Short mmCIF file of C-alpha atoms and ligand atoms in Angstrom, two decimals:
data_model
loop_
_atom_site.label_atom_id
_atom_site.label_comp_id
_atom_site.label_asym_id
_atom_site.label_seq_id
_atom_site.Cartn_x
_atom_site.Cartn_y
_atom_site.Cartn_z
CA UNK N 3 144.33 164.63 10.83
CA UNK N 4 143.31 161.21 11.88
CA UNK N 5 146.36 159.39 10.61
CA UNK N 6 149.00 161.85 11.61
CA UNK N 7 151.26 159.84 13.95
CA UNK N 8 152.00 162.90 16.09
CA UNK N 9 148.37 163.75 16.56
CA UNK N 10 147.37 163.07 20.18
CA UNK N 11 146.33 159.47 20.83
CA UNK N 12 145.79 156.47 18.67
CA UNK N 13 142.03 155.80 18.54
CA UNK N 14 140.84 152.70 20.43
CA UNK N 15 140.70 150.49 17.35
CA UNK N 16 144.14 151.51 16.26
CA UNK N 17 147.21 149.66 17.44
CA UNK N 18 150.80 148.89 16.51
CA UNK N 19 149.99 145.23 17.27
CA UNK N 20 148.59 142.83 14.83
CA UNK N 21 148.39 140.19 17.58
CA UNK N 22 149.69 141.17 21.04
CA UNK N 23 149.05 137.67 22.30
CA UNK N 24 152.23 136.32 20.65
CA UNK N 25 154.29 138.33 23.17
CA UNK N 26 152.65 136.63 26.16
CA UNK N 27 154.66 134.48 28.47
CA UNK N 28 152.82 131.26 27.77
CA UNK N 29 152.54 131.58 24.02
CA UNK N 30 153.90 128.49 22.18
CA UNK N 31 155.51 129.74 18.98
CA UNK N 32 154.38 128.11 15.76
CA UNK N 33 157.83 127.93 14.32
CA UNK N 34 160.74 126.80 16.40
CA UNK N 35 163.93 127.59 14.47
CA UNK N 36 167.51 126.79 15.57
CA UNK N 37 166.56 123.86 17.83
CA UNK N 38 166.57 121.15 15.22
CA UNK N 39 169.30 119.06 16.88
CA UNK N 40 167.78 119.30 20.27
CA UNK N 41 164.38 118.27 18.92
CA UNK N 42 165.93 115.32 17.09
CA UNK N 43 167.65 114.08 20.24
CA UNK N 44 164.44 114.39 22.18
CA UNK N 45 162.52 112.52 19.42
CA UNK N 46 165.13 109.81 19.30
CA UNK N 47 164.86 109.21 22.99
CA UNK N 48 161.07 109.07 22.98
CA UNK N 49 160.67 106.94 19.86
CA UNK N 50 160.42 103.70 21.77
CA UNK N 51 157.41 105.04 23.64
CA UNK N 52 155.53 105.42 20.31
CA UNK N 53 156.15 101.64 19.83
CA UNK N 54 154.80 100.88 23.26
CA UNK N 55 158.13 100.44 25.05
CA UNK N 56 159.73 102.39 27.86
CA UNK N 57 161.58 105.35 26.37
CA UNK N 58 165.05 106.63 27.16
CA UNK N 59 165.21 109.21 29.88
CA UNK N 60 166.48 112.69 29.08
CA UNK N 61 168.31 115.43 30.91
CA UNK N 62 167.76 118.79 29.13
CA UNK N 63 169.99 121.57 30.37
CA UNK N 64 170.68 125.18 29.34
CA UNK N 65 170.58 128.76 30.71
CA UNK N 66 167.20 130.57 31.11
CA UNK N 67 165.29 131.51 27.97
CA UNK N 68 166.98 129.03 25.58
CA UNK N 69 163.83 127.18 24.49
CA UNK N 70 163.80 124.12 26.81
CA UNK N 71 160.14 124.46 27.92
CA UNK N 72 159.12 125.28 24.36
CA UNK N 73 160.88 122.17 23.09
CA UNK N 74 159.01 120.00 25.59
CA UNK N 75 155.67 121.69 24.81
CA UNK N 76 156.17 121.18 21.08
CA UNK N 77 157.16 117.54 21.45
CA UNK N 78 154.30 116.71 23.83
CA UNK N 79 151.82 118.38 21.51
CA UNK N 80 152.97 116.16 18.67
CA UNK N 81 152.89 113.09 20.78
CA UNK N 82 149.42 113.67 22.09
CA UNK N 83 147.88 114.54 18.68
CA UNK N 84 149.74 111.85 16.69
CA UNK N 85 150.32 108.90 18.98
CA UNK N 86 148.88 107.14 21.99
CA UNK N 87 151.67 108.21 24.30
CA UNK N 88 150.54 109.97 27.45
CA UNK N 89 152.47 113.11 28.38
CA UNK N 90 152.45 115.27 31.46
CA UNK N 91 154.56 118.34 31.95
CA UNK N 92 155.03 119.43 35.61
CA UNK N 93 156.28 122.91 36.49
CA UNK N 94 158.53 122.16 39.55
CA UNK N 95 158.55 125.85 40.44
CA UNK N 96 154.94 125.35 41.37
CA UNK N 97 154.77 121.71 42.35
CA UNK N 98 157.96 121.06 44.22
CA UNK N 99 157.21 117.99 46.34
CA UNK N 100 156.89 114.38 45.25
CA UNK N 101 153.30 114.26 46.30
CA UNK N 102 152.24 117.35 44.43
CA UNK N 103 154.06 116.14 41.34
CA UNK N 104 152.22 112.84 41.48
CA UNK N 105 148.95 114.78 41.97
CA UNK N 106 149.62 116.61 38.77
CA UNK N 107 150.42 113.32 37.01
CA UNK N 108 147.19 111.86 38.32
CA UNK N 109 145.27 114.85 36.99
CA UNK N 110 146.96 114.57 33.57
CA UNK N 111 145.96 110.85 33.34
CA UNK N 112 142.49 110.85 34.79
CA UNK N 113 141.49 114.42 33.74
CA UNK N 114 140.27 115.27 37.31
CA UNK N 115 142.12 116.15 40.41
CA UNK N 116 142.84 113.48 43.03
CA UNK N 117 140.56 113.57 46.09
CA UNK N 118 141.86 116.40 48.33
CA UNK N 119 140.85 114.39 51.42
CA UNK N 120 144.48 113.24 51.89
CA UNK N 121 144.91 110.04 49.89
CA UNK N 122 148.29 108.45 50.61
CA UNK N 123 151.25 108.72 48.25
CA UNK N 124 151.23 104.91 47.86
CA UNK N 125 147.56 104.91 46.82
CA UNK N 126 148.06 107.78 44.39
CA UNK N 127 151.00 106.05 42.85
CA UNK N 128 149.18 102.71 42.47
CA UNK N 129 146.15 104.36 40.87
CA UNK N 130 148.39 105.98 38.28
CA UNK N 131 150.35 102.89 37.43
CA UNK N 132 147.22 100.63 37.39
CA UNK N 133 145.60 102.97 34.94
CA UNK N 134 148.69 102.94 32.66
CA UNK N 135 148.77 99.10 32.71
CA UNK N 136 145.03 98.79 32.07
CA UNK N 137 145.07 101.15 29.16
CA UNK N 138 148.37 99.74 27.89
CA UNK N 139 149.78 103.30 27.64
CA UNK N 140 153.31 104.61 27.99
CA UNK N 141 153.70 107.73 30.08
CA UNK N 142 156.32 110.47 29.60
CA UNK N 143 156.79 112.92 32.41
CA UNK N 144 158.68 116.17 31.98
CA UNK N 145 159.86 117.62 35.31
CA UNK N 146 160.39 121.23 34.10
CA UNK N 147 162.67 123.48 36.23
CA UNK N 148 163.68 120.36 38.16
CA UNK N 149 166.34 122.40 39.94
CA UNK N 150 163.58 123.60 42.30
CA UNK N 151 163.10 119.94 43.45
CA UNK N 152 166.78 119.90 44.44
CA UNK N 153 166.42 123.12 46.42
CA UNK N 154 163.59 121.46 48.27
CA UNK N 155 165.36 118.18 48.78
CA UNK N 156 162.61 116.27 46.91
CA UNK N 157 164.44 115.27 43.75
CA UNK N 158 165.79 111.85 44.76
CA UNK N 159 162.49 110.50 46.16
CA UNK N 160 160.48 111.79 43.13
CA UNK N 161 162.83 110.38 40.55
CA UNK N 162 163.18 107.12 42.37
CA UNK N 163 159.49 106.52 42.34
CA UNK N 164 159.11 107.41 38.66
CA UNK N 165 162.15 105.39 37.58
CA UNK N 166 161.33 102.31 39.55
CA UNK N 167 157.57 102.33 38.69
CA UNK N 168 157.92 99.26 36.39
CA UNK N 169 159.35 97.24 39.35
CA UNK N 170 156.70 98.27 41.79
CA UNK N 171 153.92 97.63 39.24
CA UNK N 172 154.90 95.28 36.48
CA UNK N 173 153.94 96.53 32.99
CA UNK N 174 153.94 100.29 33.92
CA UNK N 175 156.08 102.15 31.49
CA UNK N 176 157.26 105.62 32.42
CA UNK N 177 159.99 107.78 30.82
CA UNK N 178 161.34 110.94 32.43
CA UNK N 179 162.61 114.21 30.95
CA UNK N 180 164.27 116.43 33.53
CA UNK N 181 164.83 120.05 32.59
CA UNK N 182 167.21 122.27 34.50
CA UNK N 183 168.27 125.87 33.97
CA UNK N 184 170.72 125.94 36.92
CA UNK N 185 174.08 125.21 35.36
CA UNK N 186 175.78 125.24 38.73
CA UNK N 187 173.68 122.27 39.72
CA UNK N 188 175.27 118.88 38.87
CA UNK N 189 171.91 116.99 38.61
CA UNK N 190 173.42 113.43 38.58
CA UNK N 191 175.98 114.15 41.37
CA UNK N 192 173.35 115.62 43.65
CA UNK N 193 171.05 112.56 43.48
CA UNK N 194 171.19 109.62 45.97
CA UNK N 195 173.29 106.60 44.93
CA UNK N 196 170.16 104.51 44.62
CA UNK N 197 168.74 106.89 42.02
CA UNK N 198 172.11 107.36 40.22
CA UNK N 199 172.25 103.64 39.54
CA UNK N 200 168.99 103.72 37.56
CA UNK N 201 169.15 107.16 36.01
CA UNK N 202 171.37 107.37 33.07
CA UNK N 203 169.78 110.02 30.88
CA UNK N 204 170.57 111.21 27.40
CA UNK N 205 172.09 114.64 27.60
CA UNK N 206 170.49 117.42 25.57
CA UNK N 207 172.04 120.82 25.80
CA UNK N 208 170.45 124.16 24.95
CA UNK N 209 173.12 126.88 24.38
CA UNK N 210 172.26 130.57 24.32
CA UNK N 211 171.24 131.83 20.95
CA UNK N 212 173.73 133.93 19.02
CA UNK N 213 172.83 137.32 17.53
CA UNK N 214 171.94 135.91 14.15
CA UNK N 215 169.63 133.34 15.65
CA UNK N 216 168.04 135.97 17.86
CA UNK N 217 167.26 138.14 14.85
CA UNK N 218 165.61 135.23 13.04
CA UNK N 219 163.46 134.32 15.97
CA UNK N 220 162.48 137.83 16.86
CA UNK N 221 161.78 138.67 13.28
CA UNK N 222 159.32 135.83 13.01
CA UNK N 223 157.57 137.03 16.22
CA UNK N 224 157.45 140.62 14.84
CA UNK N 225 155.81 139.45 11.69
CA UNK N 226 153.03 137.89 13.63
CA UNK N 227 152.79 140.39 16.41
CA UNK N 228 153.20 143.83 14.74
CA UNK N 229 151.76 145.46 11.72
CA UNK N 230 154.08 146.03 8.75
CA UNK N 231 156.60 148.75 9.22
CA UNK N 232 156.21 149.18 13.03
CA UNK N 233 159.69 147.75 13.82
CA UNK N 234 162.53 149.06 11.67
CA UNK N 235 165.80 147.17 11.30
CA UNK N 236 167.57 149.73 13.50
CA UNK N 237 165.12 149.06 16.27
CA UNK N 238 165.39 145.25 15.77
CA UNK N 239 169.18 145.57 15.95
CA UNK N 240 169.02 147.35 19.35
CA UNK N 241 166.53 144.72 20.70
CA UNK N 242 168.80 141.94 19.47
CA UNK N 243 171.87 143.52 21.20
CA UNK N 244 170.15 143.84 24.50
CA UNK N 245 168.73 140.28 24.26
CA UNK N 246 172.19 138.86 23.41
CA UNK N 247 173.74 140.68 26.41
CA UNK N 248 171.28 138.98 28.78
CA UNK N 249 171.41 135.62 26.94
CA UNK N 250 167.68 135.18 27.63
CA UNK N 251 165.23 135.31 24.63
CA UNK N 252 162.48 136.30 27.02
CA UNK N 253 164.14 139.68 27.47
CA UNK N 254 163.74 140.26 23.66
CA UNK N 255 160.16 139.22 23.55
CA UNK N 256 159.30 141.36 26.60
CA UNK N 257 161.22 144.28 25.15
CA UNK N 258 159.19 144.15 21.88
CA UNK N 259 155.91 144.21 23.67
CA UNK N 260 156.79 146.97 26.07
CA UNK N 261 158.43 149.10 23.33
CA UNK N 262 155.21 148.65 21.32
CA UNK N 263 153.16 149.86 24.29
CA UNK N 264 155.47 152.83 24.69
CA UNK N 265 155.00 153.74 20.98
CA UNK N 266 151.21 153.59 21.44
CA UNK N 267 151.46 155.78 24.54
CA UNK N 268 153.08 158.43 22.30
CA UNK N 269 150.47 157.87 19.71
CA UNK N 270 153.10 156.69 17.28
CA UNK N 271 152.63 154.00 14.67
CA UNK N 272 156.25 153.09 14.73
CA UNK N 273 158.51 151.98 17.54
CA UNK N 274 161.69 154.06 18.08
CA UNK N 275 165.02 153.19 19.67
CA UNK N 276 164.07 155.33 22.67
CA UNK N 277 160.91 153.24 23.15
CA UNK N 278 163.27 150.21 23.31
CA UNK N 279 165.66 151.87 25.75
CA UNK N 280 162.74 152.89 28.08
CA UNK N 281 161.27 149.46 27.92
CA UNK N 282 164.67 147.91 28.77
CA UNK N 283 164.53 149.48 32.23
CA UNK N 284 161.68 147.00 32.97
CA UNK N 285 162.55 144.13 30.60
CA UNK N 286 166.01 143.62 32.05
CA UNK N 287 164.27 142.40 35.21
CA UNK N 288 162.09 139.68 33.57
CA UNK N 289 164.27 136.96 34.98
CA UNK N 290 164.21 138.48 38.47
CA UNK N 291 160.33 138.87 38.36
CA UNK N 292 160.08 135.25 37.20
CA UNK N 293 162.19 134.01 40.09
CA UNK N 294 160.46 136.22 42.72
CA UNK N 295 156.95 135.21 41.77
CA UNK N 296 157.67 131.57 42.51
CA UNK N 297 158.79 132.15 46.08
CA UNK N 298 156.83 131.04 49.14
CA UNK N 299 155.77 133.46 51.75
CA UNK N 300 158.64 132.91 54.10
CA UNK N 301 161.15 133.00 51.26
CA UNK N 302 159.71 136.33 50.26
CA UNK N 303 160.02 137.57 53.81
CA UNK N 304 163.70 136.76 53.82
CA UNK N 305 164.28 138.62 50.55
CA UNK N 306 162.58 141.67 52.11
CA UNK N 307 164.67 141.36 55.28
CA UNK N 308 167.93 141.05 53.30
CA UNK N 309 166.87 144.14 51.20
CA UNK N 310 166.74 146.03 54.53
CA UNK N 311 169.99 144.55 55.79
CA UNK N 312 171.91 144.48 52.51
CA UNK N 313 175.51 143.21 53.02
CA UNK N 314 175.13 142.25 56.67
CA UNK N 315 176.25 138.98 58.31
CA UNK N 316 173.89 135.98 58.31
CA UNK N 317 173.70 135.91 62.08
CA UNK N 318 172.44 139.49 62.29
CA UNK N 319 169.94 138.98 59.44
CA UNK N 320 168.63 135.85 61.17
CA UNK N 321 167.45 137.83 64.13
CA UNK N 322 165.27 140.05 61.98
CA UNK N 323 164.02 137.07 60.01
CA UNK N 324 163.21 134.98 63.14
CA UNK N 325 161.21 137.94 64.56
CA UNK N 326 158.98 137.98 61.58
CA UNK N 327 158.51 134.26 60.88
CA UNK N 328 159.44 132.40 64.05
CA UNK N 329 161.40 129.91 61.96
CA UNK N 330 164.59 128.17 63.17
CA UNK N 331 168.10 128.51 61.92
CA UNK N 332 168.07 125.24 59.83
CA UNK N 333 165.12 126.38 57.73
CA UNK N 334 166.78 129.81 57.53
CA UNK N 335 169.95 128.36 56.09
CA UNK N 336 168.03 126.23 53.62
CA UNK N 337 166.18 129.36 52.29
CA UNK N 338 169.48 131.16 52.04
CA UNK N 339 170.91 128.40 49.90
CA UNK N 340 167.80 128.46 47.67
CA UNK N 341 167.93 132.19 47.17
CA UNK N 342 171.64 131.89 46.39
CA UNK N 343 171.15 129.15 43.84
CA UNK N 344 168.37 131.15 42.23
CA UNK N 345 170.73 134.07 41.78
CA UNK N 346 168.70 136.43 43.86
CA UNK N 347 171.27 136.85 46.65
CA UNK N 348 174.96 136.42 47.09
CA UNK N 349 175.84 134.48 50.20
CA UNK N 350 179.61 134.42 50.45
CA UNK N 351 181.73 133.30 53.37
CA UNK N 352 183.99 135.92 54.91
CA UNK N 353 186.20 135.83 57.93
CA UNK N 354 184.86 137.82 60.79
CA UNK N 355 187.41 139.02 63.34
CA UNK N 356 187.68 136.60 66.21
CA UNK N 357 184.43 134.72 65.24
CA UNK N 358 185.56 132.47 62.37
CA UNK N 359 183.84 132.26 59.08
CA UNK N 360 180.43 133.69 58.53
CA UNK N 361 178.30 134.48 55.45
CA UNK N 362 177.47 137.97 54.43
CA UNK N 363 174.20 138.30 52.55
CA UNK N 364 173.53 140.77 49.81
CA UNK N 365 171.04 141.18 46.93
CA UNK N 366 172.37 140.64 43.46
CA UNK N 367 170.03 143.41 42.22
CA UNK N 368 169.18 146.91 43.32
CA UNK N 369 167.12 146.50 46.55
CA UNK N 370 164.59 148.95 45.34
CA UNK N 371 164.06 147.08 42.11
CA UNK N 372 163.57 143.84 44.06
CA UNK N 373 161.10 145.37 46.52
CA UNK N 374 159.15 146.93 43.73
CA UNK N 375 158.81 143.59 41.92
CA UNK N 376 157.73 141.78 45.15
CA UNK N 377 154.90 144.34 45.51
CA UNK N 378 153.88 143.95 41.80
N1 LIG P 488 163.68 128.86 18.81
C1 LIG P 488 162.72 129.60 19.22
N2 LIG P 488 161.82 130.09 18.37
C2 LIG P 488 160.81 130.91 18.81
N3 LIG P 488 160.63 131.23 20.10
C3 LIG P 488 161.49 130.81 21.02
C4 LIG P 488 162.57 129.92 20.66
N4 LIG P 488 163.31 129.66 21.78
C5 LIG P 488 162.70 130.24 22.80
N5 LIG P 488 161.57 130.93 22.37
C6 LIG P 488 160.70 131.77 23.19
O1 LIG P 488 161.52 132.35 24.20
C7 LIG P 488 160.84 132.31 25.45
C8 LIG P 488 161.64 131.48 26.41
O2 LIG P 488 161.72 130.09 25.95
P1 LIG P 488 161.50 128.97 27.00
O3 LIG P 488 160.42 129.30 28.01
O4 LIG P 488 161.23 127.71 26.14
O5 LIG P 488 162.91 128.92 27.65
P2 LIG P 488 163.53 127.93 28.82
O6 LIG P 488 164.77 127.42 28.25
O7 LIG P 488 162.43 127.05 29.22
O8 LIG P 488 163.81 129.04 29.98
P3 LIG P 488 163.82 128.78 31.56
O9 LIG P 488 165.00 127.90 31.80
O10 LIG P 488 163.98 130.12 32.15
O11 LIG P 488 162.52 128.06 32.00
C9 LIG P 488 159.49 131.80 25.12
O12 LIG P 488 158.57 132.84 25.07
C10 LIG P 488 159.58 131.02 23.85
O13 LIG P 488 158.38 131.14 23.08
MG1 LIG P 489 161.44 126.78 31.05
#
């Protein structure tokens, strides 16, 4: 019988999904519940820009998967469709130097890439500000995942240029939103004094969603993404529990999609709790995958080396790392710090007999899970 759920496979045109696209990583949700106060604070800070003045700067902070990027995307969509304010969001995971950030800004303003033939930073900067003055436009730049700029030691220079633009080029009006998901990083404290004196941002905090909020948000996504009756309330409860445990809404969204695929694999038109449990074996690593995919080649090499030398002393691990990359100890230490800050490894100081203090390096996840995701 064609519509017996237990009968072999769903045919090609059958699916539990109404619209699978709503579970994709870059989907911007149509409704954005439980972030009203954060959106209001952001709107308040940017309001002067709509009137042609320099807006207030903002620092948005909160753990992963709490809606920070979505808030910025929603706000920037509104600004670019309803006002003359220019907006550029830069993903600092990808663009983590001052130069590449300004290249992105250039691209956002001119709608083509800057010449790749090595134009100086100064020139790039001048072209951007001149264009803003000429068009009499206010620019708002969001440095998303700004914590990566700190790991690369590029944060102070980048912010300094953005915040002093109006002094370097009279009439240029730029506002900055920095977004950080690293709660151990004290953004203001880590900046140079010369930046601290000009950067006094409005603070907007994004707490983790509680269970009730998670249900609301996931329910809305289920409405759009699945056919009626595919997800029962028991299944939604389990997904919510697992999401709340991780604190990251991304886990819930990824769980729903994978559980849906598991149901289809069994040729079922409904998702079961077992589909969710199976999916969780992968979904619990979404954050790890996200962090790993943004690593440079040398950083990736170090993760692999640590996976093979899990728990060993930094000095011993260095020999293996150096053999593969030829990099020196200073760069090695910098990468260790970055991986530690990203929560991929644990680098704790221990006393080694007769040799003083040394760091032992271990992965915070099962080495096999890490290696599997690096090879994805
Ligand atoms: N209030 C909400 N309503 C609907 N979807 C949401 C809401 N908050 C977050 N999401 C969804 O959860 C996922 C994670 O959100 P987002 O990317 O904005 O988090 P983030 O705080 O920027 O995380 P990170 O710090 O890891 O970058 C996205 O898929 C987003 O669509
Ligand atoms: Mg984000």
